[in-house]
Coordinates of C-alpha atoms and ligand atoms in Angstrom, one line a residue:
Chain A
X204 CA -9.5 -32.6 -6.9
X205 CA -11.7 -29.9 -6.2
X206 CA -10.8 -26.9 -7.8
X207 CA -11.0 -24.8 -4.1
X208 CA -10.6 -26.1 -0.2
X209 CA -11.6 -24.5 2.4
X210 CA -11.0 -27.1 5.3
X211 CA -12.1 -26.0 9.6
X212 CA -10.3 -22.1 9.2
X213 CA -10.4 -19.9 12.5
X214 CA -10.6 -16.4 11.4
X215 CA -10.2 -13.4 14.1
X216 CA -10.1 -9.7 13.6
X217 CA -8.0 -9.3 16.7
X218 CA -8.8 -10.4 19.8
X219 CA -12.8 -11.2 18.2
X220 CA -12.9 -14.3 16.6
X221 CA -15.4 -13.8 13.9
X222 CA -15.3 -17.3 11.9
X223 CA -15.4 -21.1 13.5
X224 CA -13.9 -24.4 11.8
X225 CA -15.4 -23.6 8.2
X226 CA -15.2 -26.6 5.6
X227 CA -16.4 -26.4 1.9
X228 CA -15.4 -26.8 -1.7
X229 CA -15.9 -25.7 -5.0
X230 CA -15.2 -28.1 -7.5
X231 CA -14.1 -26.9 -11.4
X232 CA -16.9 -25.8 -13.8
X233 CA -19.5 -25.4 -10.6
X234 CA -21.6 -21.8 -9.9
X235 CA -21.3 -22.5 -5.5
X236 CA -23.2 -19.8 -3.5
X237 CA -23.1 -19.0 0.0
X238 CA -25.3 -17.6 2.4
X239 CA -26.4 -15.8 5.2
X240 CA -28.1 -12.8 7.3
X241 CA -25.9 -9.5 7.6
X242 CA -22.7 -10.2 10.2
X243 CA -22.9 -14.3 9.7
X244 CA -18.5 -14.0 8.1
X245 CA -19.5 -13.6 4.7
X246 CA -16.7 -11.8 3.5
X247 CA -15.0 -12.8 6.1
X248 CA -14.6 -15.9 4.6
X249 CA -14.2 -14.5 1.0
X250 CA -11.7 -12.4 2.5
X251 CA -9.6 -15.5 3.9
X252 CA -9.5 -16.6 0.2
X253 CA -8.6 -14.1 -1.3
X254 CA -5.4 -13.0 1.6
X255 CA -6.5 -10.0 2.5
X256 CA -6.9 -12.2 6.0
X257 CA -4.8 -14.7 7.4
X258 CA -6.6 -17.7 9.2
X259 CA -5.6 -18.8 13.0
X260 CA -5.6 -22.4 12.1
X261 CA -7.1 -24.3 9.2
X262 CA -5.6 -24.7 5.3
X263 CA -7.1 -23.4 2.3
X264 CA -5.8 -25.3 -1.0
X265 CA -6.3 -23.7 -4.1
X266 CA -5.9 -26.4 -8.0
X267 CA -4.3 -29.0 -5.4
X268 CA -1.7 -26.3 -4.0
X269 CA -1.7 -24.6 -0.6
X270 CA -2.6 -20.9 -0.3
X271 CA -3.3 -19.9 2.9
X272 CA -0.6 -17.8 4.7
X273 CA 0.3 -15.8 1.4
X274 CA -0.3 -12.7 1.1
X275 CA -3.5 -11.1 -1.3
X276 CA -0.8 -10.3 -4.7
X277 CA 0.1 -13.4 -4.4
X278 CA -3.2 -15.2 -4.0
X279 CA -4.9 -13.6 -7.9
X280 CA -1.4 -15.0 -9.7
X281 CA -2.8 -18.6 -8.8
X282 CA -5.9 -17.6 -10.4
X283 CA -8.3 -16.1 -8.1
X284 CA -9.9 -13.2 -8.0
X285 CA -11.9 -11.2 -5.7
X286 CA -15.0 -8.9 -6.9
X287 CA -15.4 -6.4 -3.5
X288 CA -18.8 -6.3 -1.5
X289 CA -19.2 -2.9 -2.4
X290 CA -17.6 -2.4 -5.8
X291 CA -14.1 -0.2 -4.2
X292 CA -13.4 0.6 -7.5
X293 CA -10.3 3.2 -7.7
X294 CA -13.0 6.1 -8.2
X295 CA -10.2 8.7 -9.4
X296 CA -9.1 7.1 -12.0
X297 CA -10.9 6.0 -15.2
X298 CA -12.9 3.0 -16.0
X299 CA -10.2 2.3 -18.6
X300 CA -7.2 2.3 -15.6
X301 CA -9.3 0.5 -13.4
X302 CA -9.6 -2.1 -15.9
X303 CA -6.1 -2.2 -17.0
X304 CA -4.9 -2.8 -13.6
X305 CA -6.4 -5.4 -12.7
X306 CA -4.5 -7.5 -15.6
X307 CA -1.5 -6.0 -13.3
X308 CA -0.5 -9.5 -11.6
X309 CA 1.6 -12.5 -13.3
X310 CA 0.0 -14.0 -17.1
X311 CA -2.5 -11.4 -17.3
X312 CA -0.3 -8.8 -17.8
X313 CA 0.9 -9.6 -21.0
X314 CA -2.8 -11.1 -22.2
X315 CA -4.5 -7.4 -20.9
X316 CA -5.5 -6.0 -24.6
X317 CA -6.9 -9.1 -25.0
X318 CA -9.1 -9.9 -22.3
X319 CA -9.7 -5.9 -22.3
X320 CA -11.5 -6.3 -25.6
X321 CA -13.4 -9.4 -23.7
X322 CA -14.5 -7.2 -21.2
X323 CA -15.9 -4.6 -23.0
X324 CA -17.8 -7.0 -25.5
X325 CA -19.4 -8.3 -22.4
X326 CA -20.2 -5.3 -20.9
X327 CA -20.0 -2.3 -24.2
X328 CA -21.6 -0.1 -21.2
X329 CA -18.1 0.1 -19.8
X330 CA -16.4 0.4 -23.4
X331 CA -18.8 3.4 -23.3
X332 CA -18.0 5.2 -20.0
X333 CA -13.9 4.5 -20.9
X334 CA -12.4 7.5 -20.0
X335 CA -14.9 8.2 -17.0
X336 CA -14.0 8.3 -14.3
X337 CA -15.1 5.2 -11.8
X338 CA -16.4 6.9 -9.3
X339 CA -18.4 9.2 -10.9
X340 CA -20.5 6.5 -12.7
X341 CA -24.0 4.6 -11.1
X342 CA -24.0 2.4 -8.7
X343 CA -25.0 -0.5 -11.5
X344 CA -22.0 0.6 -13.9
X345 CA -19.7 0.2 -11.2
X346 CA -20.6 -2.8 -10.2
X347 CA -19.8 -4.1 -13.8
X348 CA -16.3 -2.2 -13.9
X349 CA -16.1 -3.8 -10.4
X350 CA -16.3 -7.6 -12.7
X351 CA -14.4 -6.4 -15.0
X352 CA -11.5 -5.4 -13.4
X353 CA -11.4 -9.3 -11.6
X354 CA -11.8 -10.3 -14.8
X355 CA -8.9 -9.0 -16.6
X356 CA -7.3 -11.2 -14.2
X357 CA -7.8 -14.5 -16.0
X358 CA -9.1 -15.8 -12.3
X359 CA -10.0 -19.5 -12.5
X360 CA -12.0 -19.7 -9.5
X361 CA -13.7 -15.6 -9.7
X362 CA -15.6 -15.1 -5.4
X363 CA -18.0 -12.4 -5.5
X364 CA -19.3 -10.5 -2.7
X365 CA -23.0 -9.0 -2.9
X366 CA -22.8 -8.0 -6.7
X367 CA -26.8 -7.4 -6.4
X368 CA -26.7 -4.7 -3.5
X369 CA -28.2 -2.0 -4.1
X370 CA -28.8 -2.5 -7.5
X371 CA -32.7 -2.4 -9.1
X372 CA -34.5 -5.8 -10.1
X373 CA -34.3 -5.7 -13.3
X374 CA -30.6 -5.0 -13.0
X375 CA -30.3 -7.3 -10.7
X376 CA -32.2 -10.0 -13.2
X377 CA -29.2 -8.7 -15.7
X378 CA -26.2 -8.5 -13.2
X379 CA -27.0 -12.3 -12.4
X380 CA -27.2 -13.6 -15.9
X381 CA -23.4 -12.0 -16.5
X382 CA -22.5 -14.3 -13.7
X383 CA -24.3 -17.2 -15.3
X384 CA -22.2 -16.1 -19.0
X385 CA -19.3 -15.6 -17.2
X386 CA -19.6 -19.6 -15.6
X387 CA -20.9 -21.1 -19.0
X388 CA -17.1 -19.6 -20.2
X389 CA -15.6 -21.7 -18.5
X390 CA -14.6 -19.2 -14.7
X391 CA -15.7 -21.3 -11.5
X392 CA -17.8 -18.7 -9.1
X393 CA -18.2 -18.5 -5.6
X394 CA -21.0 -16.1 -4.9
X395 CA -22.2 -14.2 -1.7
X396 CA -25.3 -12.9 -1.9
X397 CA -28.4 -11.4 0.3
X398 CA -30.6 -11.7 -2.9
X399 CA -31.0 -15.9 -1.4
X400 CA -34.4 -16.5 -4.1
X401 CA -31.2 -15.0 -6.9
X402 CA -28.1 -17.0 -5.9
X403 CA -29.8 -20.7 -4.9
X404 CA -31.5 -20.3 -8.4
X405 CA -28.5 -20.3 -9.9
X406 CA -26.2 -22.6 -8.3
X407 CA -25.7 -25.6 -8.1
X408 CA -24.7 -25.7 -4.4
X409 CA -25.4 -24.0 -1.5
X410 CA -23.6 -23.2 2.2
X411 CA -25.1 -21.1 4.6
X412 CA -22.9 -19.8 7.3
X413 CA -24.8 -18.7 10.7
X414 CA -22.6 -16.3 13.2
X415 CA -18.8 -17.8 11.7
X416 CA -19.8 -21.3 11.3
X417 CA -21.5 -23.7 8.4
X418 CA -25.0 -25.2 9.9
X419 CA -26.6 -26.1 6.1
X420 CA -25.1 -27.3 3.0
X421 CA -26.5 -29.2 -0.4
X422 CA -28.2 -28.9 -3.6
X423 CA -28.9 -25.3 -4.2
X424 CA -32.6 -26.9 -4.9
X425 CA -33.0 -28.8 -2.2
X426 CA -32.1 -25.2 0.0
X427 CA -34.5 -23.9 -2.1
X428 CA -36.6 -26.3 -0.7
X429 CA -35.9 -26.6 2.9
X430 CA -38.2 -25.4 5.6
X431 CA -35.5 -23.7 8.0
X432 CA -33.8 -22.1 4.9
X433 CA -37.6 -20.7 3.7
X434 CA -38.0 -18.9 6.6
X435 CA -35.0 -17.7 7.3
X436 CA -33.9 -16.1 3.9
X437 CA -36.9 -15.7 1.6
X438 CA -39.6 -15.0 4.2
X439 CA -41.9 -17.8 4.1
Chain B
X192 CA -0.7 50.4 -1.1
X193 CA 2.1 50.3 -3.7
X194 CA 0.3 49.4 -6.7
X195 CA 3.7 49.7 -9.1
X196 CA 4.8 46.7 -7.4
X197 CA 2.4 44.0 -8.6
X198 CA 3.7 42.7 -11.5
X199 CA 7.2 42.4 -10.1
X200 CA 5.6 41.0 -6.7
X201 CA 3.3 38.4 -8.6
X202 CA 5.7 37.4 -10.8
X203 CA 8.4 36.3 -7.5
X204 CA 5.2 34.7 -6.2
X205 CA 4.5 33.0 -9.5
X206 CA 8.4 31.6 -9.0
X207 CA 8.3 30.8 -5.1
X208 CA 5.0 29.0 -5.9
X209 CA 7.3 25.9 -8.0
X210 CA 9.0 24.9 -5.0
X211 CA 6.6 25.4 -2.6
X212 CA 4.6 22.7 -4.5
X213 CA 7.8 20.9 -4.8
X214 CA 7.7 20.0 -0.7
X215 CA 4.3 20.0 -0.4
X216 CA 3.3 17.2 -2.8
X217 CA 6.4 15.2 -1.3
X218 CA 4.1 15.1 2.1
X219 CA 1.2 14.4 0.8
X220 CA 2.0 11.6 -1.9
X221 CA 3.6 10.5 1.6
X222 CA -0.1 11.1 3.3
X223 CA -1.7 9.4 0.0
X224 CA 0.0 6.2 0.6
X225 CA 0.5 5.2 3.9
X226 CA -2.2 7.7 5.9
X227 CA 1.0 9.2 7.5
X228 CA 2.1 12.6 8.0
X229 CA 5.9 12.7 7.3
X230 CA 6.8 15.2 9.7
X231 CA 10.5 14.4 8.8
X232 CA 9.6 16.7 6.2
X233 CA 11.3 19.7 7.7
X234 CA 14.6 18.2 8.8
X235 CA 14.8 16.3 5.4
X236 CA 14.5 19.8 3.7
X237 CA 17.4 21.2 6.2
X238 CA 19.8 18.2 5.8
X239 CA 19.0 18.5 1.9
X240 CA 20.0 22.4 1.8
X241 CA 23.5 21.0 4.1
X242 CA 24.3 18.1 1.6
X243 CA 24.0 20.8 -1.0
X244 CA 26.6 23.2 0.3
X245 CA 28.5 19.8 1.5
X246 CA 28.9 19.2 -2.3
X247 CA 30.4 22.1 -3.1
X248 CA 32.7 23.1 -0.3
X249 CA 33.7 19.2 -0.5
X250 CA 33.8 18.6 -3.9
X251 CA 33.8 22.0 -5.9
X252 CA 30.1 20.6 -6.9
X253 CA 28.5 23.2 -8.6
X254 CA 25.4 23.7 -6.5
X255 CA 22.8 23.9 -9.2
X256 CA 24.0 20.1 -9.7
X257 CA 23.1 19.5 -6.8
X258 CA 20.1 17.9 -7.5
X259 CA 21.8 15.5 -9.5
X260 CA 22.7 13.5 -6.5
X261 CA 21.0 14.8 -3.1
X262 CA 17.5 13.8 -5.4
X263 CA 18.6 9.5 -5.8
X264 CA 20.0 10.0 -2.2
X265 CA 17.3 11.0 -0.7
X266 CA 15.1 8.4 -2.6
X267 CA 17.3 5.4 -1.2
X268 CA 17.8 7.0 2.3
X269 CA 13.8 7.7 2.5
X270 CA 14.0 4.1 1.0
X271 CA 15.4 2.6 3.8
X272 CA 13.9 5.3 6.4
X273 CA 10.1 3.3 5.7
X274 CA 11.7 0.0 5.7
X275 CA 13.0 -0.1 8.8
X276 CA 11.4 2.7 11.1
X277 CA 8.6 4.1 9.7
X278 CA 7.2 0.3 8.6
X279 CA 7.4 -1.0 12.0
X280 CA 4.3 1.0 12.7
X281 CA 2.2 0.8 9.7
X282 CA -1.7 0.2 11.9
X283 CA -0.9 2.0 15.2
X284 CA -2.7 5.1 15.9
X285 CA -1.3 8.4 14.5
X286 CA 0.2 9.6 17.1
X287 CA 2.6 6.4 16.8
X288 CA 3.9 8.2 13.8
X289 CA 3.3 11.7 14.1
X290 CA 5.3 11.1 17.4
X291 CA 8.3 9.2 15.7
X292 CA 8.1 11.7 12.8
X293 CA 9.0 14.0 15.4
X294 CA 11.3 12.6 17.0
X295 CA 13.6 11.9 14.0
X296 CA 13.3 15.5 12.9
X297 CA 14.9 15.9 16.2
X298 CA 17.8 13.7 15.5
X299 CA 18.5 15.4 12.7
X300 CA 18.2 18.9 13.2
X301 CA 20.8 17.6 16.2
X302 CA 23.0 15.9 14.1
X303 CA 23.5 18.9 12.1
X304 CA 23.8 21.3 15.4
X305 CA 27.0 19.0 15.9
X306 CA 28.4 18.8 12.2
X307 CA 27.9 22.1 11.1
X308 CA 26.9 24.0 14.6
X309 CA 24.5 27.0 14.6
X310 CA 25.2 29.1 12.4
X311 CA 23.3 30.5 9.6
X312 CA 24.8 29.1 5.9
X313 CA 24.2 29.8 2.0
X314 CA 25.6 29.3 -0.9
X315 CA 27.1 32.4 -2.7
X316 CA 28.2 32.1 -6.3
X317 CA 28.6 34.3 -9.5
X318 CA 24.8 33.9 -10.5
X319 CA 23.7 33.9 -7.4
X320 CA 23.1 37.3 -7.9
X321 CA 22.5 37.4 -11.6
X322 CA 19.1 39.0 -12.8
X323 CA 16.9 39.3 -16.1
X324 CA 16.0 43.1 -16.9
X325 CA 12.8 43.4 -19.0
X326 CA 13.2 47.3 -19.5
X327 CA 9.6 46.8 -21.2
X328 CA 7.9 45.9 -18.3
X329 CA 10.9 47.8 -15.7
X330 CA 11.4 43.9 -14.4
X331 CA 14.0 42.6 -13.2
X332 CA 14.4 38.4 -12.1
X333 CA 16.9 36.9 -10.4
X334 CA 18.1 33.3 -12.5
X335 CA 18.2 31.7 -9.9
X336 CA 14.8 32.2 -9.3
X337 CA 14.0 31.3 -11.9
X338 CA 16.3 27.6 -12.6
X339 CA 14.7 26.2 -9.3
X340 CA 11.2 27.2 -10.2
X341 CA 11.5 26.0 -13.5
X342 CA 13.4 22.5 -11.7
X343 CA 10.1 22.1 -9.3
X344 CA 8.0 22.5 -12.0
X345 CA 9.8 19.7 -14.4
X346 CA 10.2 17.8 -11.7
X347 CA 6.4 17.9 -11.0
X348 CA 5.7 17.0 -14.4
X349 CA 7.9 14.1 -14.8
X350 CA 6.3 12.4 -11.5
X351 CA 1.9 13.5 -12.3
X352 CA 3.8 11.7 -16.5
X353 CA 5.1 8.6 -14.3
X354 CA 1.6 8.4 -12.3
X355 CA -0.5 8.0 -14.7
X356 CA 1.3 6.5 -17.1
X357 CA 3.1 4.0 -16.0
X358 CA 1.8 0.5 -14.6
X359 CA 4.2 1.4 -11.2
X360 CA 3.0 4.8 -11.1
X361 CA -1.0 4.0 -11.5
X362 CA -0.2 1.5 -8.4
X363 CA 0.7 3.8 -6.4
X364 CA -2.3 5.5 -7.3
X365 CA -4.7 2.6 -6.6
X366 CA -2.6 2.7 -3.3
X367 CA -4.0 5.8 -2.6
X368 CA -7.6 5.1 -3.4
X369 CA -8.2 1.9 -2.3
X370 CA -5.7 -0.8 -0.8
X371 CA -7.3 -3.7 -0.7
X372 CA -8.5 -3.1 -3.7
X373 CA -4.7 -3.1 -4.8
X374 CA -3.6 -5.9 -3.2
X375 CA -6.2 -8.4 -4.7
X376 CA -5.2 -7.3 -8.2
X377 CA -1.6 -8.2 -7.0
X378 CA 0.0 -4.8 -6.4
X379 CA 2.8 -5.7 -3.4
X380 CA 1.2 -2.4 -1.6
X381 CA 4.3 -2.7 1.0
X382 CA 6.9 -2.3 -1.9
X383 CA 4.5 0.8 -2.8
X384 CA 4.7 2.3 0.4
X385 CA 8.5 2.4 0.1
X386 CA 8.4 3.8 -3.1
X387 CA 5.8 6.4 -2.6
X388 CA 8.4 7.5 1.4
X389 CA 11.3 7.3 -1.3
X390 CA 9.4 9.8 -3.5
X391 CA 8.5 11.5 -1.1
X392 CA 12.0 12.2 0.6
X393 CA 13.4 12.9 -2.7
X394 CA 10.8 15.4 -3.5
X395 CA 11.0 17.3 0.1
X396 CA 15.1 17.0 -0.4
X397 CA 15.1 18.7 -4.4
X398 CA 13.0 21.5 -2.5
X399 CA 16.1 21.8 0.0
X400 CA 18.4 22.0 -2.2
X401 CA 16.9 24.2 -4.6
X402 CA 15.7 26.8 -0.9
X403 CA 19.5 26.4 -0.4
X404 CA 20.5 28.1 -3.2
X405 CA 18.1 31.7 -2.9
X406 CA 17.9 31.7 1.3
X407 CA 20.4 31.1 4.2
X408 CA 19.9 28.6 6.8
X409 CA 21.0 26.8 9.8
X410 CA 19.7 23.7 11.4
X411 CA 16.3 25.1 12.0
X412 CA 15.8 25.7 8.0
X413 CA 12.5 23.7 7.7
X414 CA 10.0 23.8 10.2
X415 CA 8.8 27.6 8.8
X416 CA 8.9 25.4 5.4
X417 CA 6.9 22.7 6.8
X418 CA 4.7 24.3 8.2
X419 CA 3.7 26.2 5.1
X420 CA 3.8 22.9 3.2
X421 CA 0.9 21.8 5.8
X422 CA -1.0 25.4 4.5
X423 CA -0.7 24.7 1.2
X424 CA -2.1 21.0 1.8
X425 CA -4.8 22.2 3.8
X426 CA -6.0 24.8 1.3
X427 CA -5.3 22.1 -2.1
X428 CA -6.9 19.4 -0.6
X429 CA -4.3 16.1 -0.3
X430 CA -4.4 14.2 -3.4
X431 CA -4.9 16.3 -5.8
X432 CA -1.8 17.8 -8.1
X433 CA -4.5 21.2 -8.9
X434 CA -5.8 21.1 -5.8
X435 CA -1.5 22.0 -4.5
X436 CA -0.2 23.7 -7.2
X437 CA -3.3 26.5 -6.6
X438 CA -2.6 26.2 -2.5
X439 CA 1.3 26.8 -3.2
X440 CA 0.4 29.9 -5.8
X441 CA -2.4 31.2 -2.8
X442 CA 0.4 31.3 0.1
X443 CA 2.7 32.5 -2.0
X444 CA 0.6 35.3 -2.7
X445 CA -0.8 36.5 0.1
X446 CA 2.6 36.2 1.0
X447 CA 4.5 38.5 -1.3
X448 CA 1.6 40.3 -1.5
X449 CA 1.3 41.3 1.8
X450 CA 4.9 42.7 2.3
X451 CA 5.6 44.1 -1.5
X452 CA 1.8 45.5 -2.5
X453 CA -0.4 46.0 1.6
X454 CA 3.3 46.8 2.6
X455 CA 3.9 44.6 5.7
X456 CA 6.6 44.2 7.0
X457 CA 9.2 41.5 5.8
X458 CA 9.6 39.5 9.6
X459 CA 5.1 39.6 9.9
X460 CA 5.2 37.3 6.3
X461 CA 5.2 34.3 7.9
X462 CA 2.7 35.6 10.1
X463 CA 0.9 35.7 6.9
X464 CA 1.5 32.0 6.1
X465 CA 0.2 30.2 9.6
X466 CA -2.8 33.2 10.0
X467 CA -4.0 31.6 6.6
X468 CA -3.4 27.9 8.0
X469 CA -5.6 28.8 11.0
X470 CA -7.9 30.5 9.0
X471 CA -8.3 27.9 6.4
X472 CA -8.8 24.9 9.4
X473 CA -11.7 26.7 10.5
X474 CA -13.3 28.5 7.6
X475 CA -12.4 25.5 5.0
X476 CA -11.5 22.5 6.9
X477 CA -11.7 20.6 3.2
X478 CA -9.6 22.8 1.9
X479 CA -10.8 24.3 -2.0
X480 CA -12.4 20.7 -3.4
X481 CA -14.9 21.4 -0.8
X482 CA -15.6 25.7 -2.0
X483 CA -16.1 23.8 -5.7
X484 CA -17.6 21.2 -4.2
X485 CA -20.3 24.1 -2.6
X486 CA -20.4 25.8 -6.6
X487 CA -22.7 23.8 -8.3
X488 CA -22.1 25.2 -11.8
X489 CA -19.0 23.2 -11.2
X490 CA -20.7 20.3 -9.6
X491 CA -21.4 18.2 -12.6
X492 CA -17.8 18.3 -14.5
X493 CA -15.8 15.1 -13.2
X494 CA -13.9 16.5 -10.5
X495 CA -11.0 14.6 -10.6
X496 CA -8.1 16.7 -9.7
X497 CA -10.1 18.6 -7.1
X498 CA -11.7 15.5 -5.5
X499 CA -10.7 15.5 -1.2
X500 CA -9.0 12.7 0.6
X501 CA -12.1 11.2 1.7
X502 CA -12.4 9.5 -1.7
X503 CA -10.3 6.8 -0.2
X504 CA -11.5 4.3 2.7
X505 CA -9.6 2.8 5.7
X506 CA -8.0 0.0 5.7
X507 CA -10.2 -2.6 7.3
X508 CA -9.6 -6.2 7.9
X509 CA -7.4 -8.1 9.6
X510 CA -3.3 -8.2 10.0
X511 CA -1.9 -9.6 7.3
Ligands
ATP83 N1 -12.7 -5.5 10.2 C1 -13.5 -5.5 11.3 N2 -12.9 -5.9 12.6 C2 -13.6 -6.0 13.4 N3 -14.5 -7.5 13.5 C3 -15.6 -7.0 11.6 C4 -14.2 -6.8 10.3 N4 -14.7 -6.9 10.0 C5 -16.6 -7.7 9.6 N5 -16.3 -7.8 11.0 C6 -17.4 -8.9 12.0 O1 -17.1 -10.1 12.4 C7 -18.1 -10.5 11.4 C8 -18.6 -11.2 10.5 O2 -18.5 -10.4 9.7 P1 -18.6 -10.2 7.1 O3 -18.5 -8.3 7.0 O4 -17.7 -11.2 7.6 O5 -20.4 -10.3 7.7 P2 -21.5 -10.6 6.2 O6 -21.7 -12.0 6.8 O7 -20.2 -10.5 5.1 O8 -22.1 -10.0 6.4 P3 -23.1 -8.3 5.5 O9 -23.6 -9.2 5.4 O10 -23.8 -7.4 6.4 O11 -21.6 -8.0 4.2 C9 -19.3 -9.7 12.0 O12 -19.0 -9.9 13.6 C10 -18.5 -7.8 12.0 O13 -18.8 -7.5 12.9
MG84 MG1 -20.4 -9.1 3.7

């Protein structure tokens, strides 16, 4: 049984439809990437899984349980963390407060101090800045804080929405290494990226979204050599 | 010009500012979490004043003890109001919540006319006029004025402690600063909205109850105070505790000085507040924080306490 199983979801913003019958799966322990150009529906897909949006039809199962009707604050307790596009930290709260609130839900709260220690080990930089208002940090630091906040909920599935957005090339490489490290510790990863080459090199499988529909899927290394993908996303 | 009165007038302004800050913080908290302006604020201040009077006339409860009943009562009332009425218009255009809460205020006001008539009331107790004399400074301070100041101040300090130290308080701040992110870590923002609305109403009610001890009131009481609350949050910024305290102090100083030191007629005192509101809106639409932000030497300091409302992003996404 797949960890995440999305079947035929249609999603609307008011009257406007953004996703048409999107289906995909993420297996336990995998890194799966979701790619597509601006406005393709990647963020919409991730927000629907996390419960910020509700699909008009279709189902989402996580770990064998239906989650598509649950509000976002309940979904996180099942073990799904979304790292939103653009970090979306609480800018006036300190780094440590941001991280601690990541453990707000369910069992994570009781294990907060332990998890916090592990997050600080993964991101020593955040430990140095723990008292600083999150909104005053650099983009890279904020991204680390956003990932750290997601890890604080002890997720089984970590969904990252364009973590490399606005980072320098060195930081992008570092960010991908961190994702790899998190995955090697047993966390399944669903990665949305504009940085298609990096994403395909990291992931085992990939899905391609175009204007709200899935148009292509397969092993990541195959998509890397797919002429269609190469011309559309890799600039060949 | 009367310079000898500077000290007593300034002290009077500081004492008044404590209550101003209390009532304004109620508005700001509700705005922060729900992005709505609580126009029923005035009605709550007025009803709480009558509740204080009623507790005294019917149960012989000393007015200075009334807040112990008024605050929890209005906290529950506020939560009920949010749950049954305000929540239904979440996500609608701002004008909808403005009109709704305006209508609620008018209903409160009309109820008060029916129940208590339009006559002006005041609560007079033996201690109402009692005061402390400080001979060395030639100063007289009313006990009650000092008392209501301390009560307001202690409440705000307790609230600050709650918001910065407890999980629930932090969830309220998180919801204010980014609602979707709060949902993503498991905060039930509907529940938080209800609690924040309850706290906001309780603060307005506390201010009303305390004002009832030092000012006369009628069913129209609260209107002027609400406009002053607007002036204060416009000056001080909506999300910042320090900003609101500063706004309250500035407004109280402007009012008291214009009368007590510059010799303006007392009847023109409120005019000073409203002119301040208009001036600030025109010259400094983002209030003190914007002014501070423009001073280069201040910019590098962490400005957590003075950042304007704009730091929180609007709630995006579809319905859920
Ligand atoms: N809050 C919203 N209200 C209405 N339409 C929206 C909203 N958010 C997104 N959309 C629309 O839904 C479609 C998919 O948007 P989405 O944000 O999911 O794209 P994306 O693939 O994440 O793009 P990007 O790479 O730019 O982040 C777009 O056409 C967008 O205009
Ligand atoms: Mg996106």
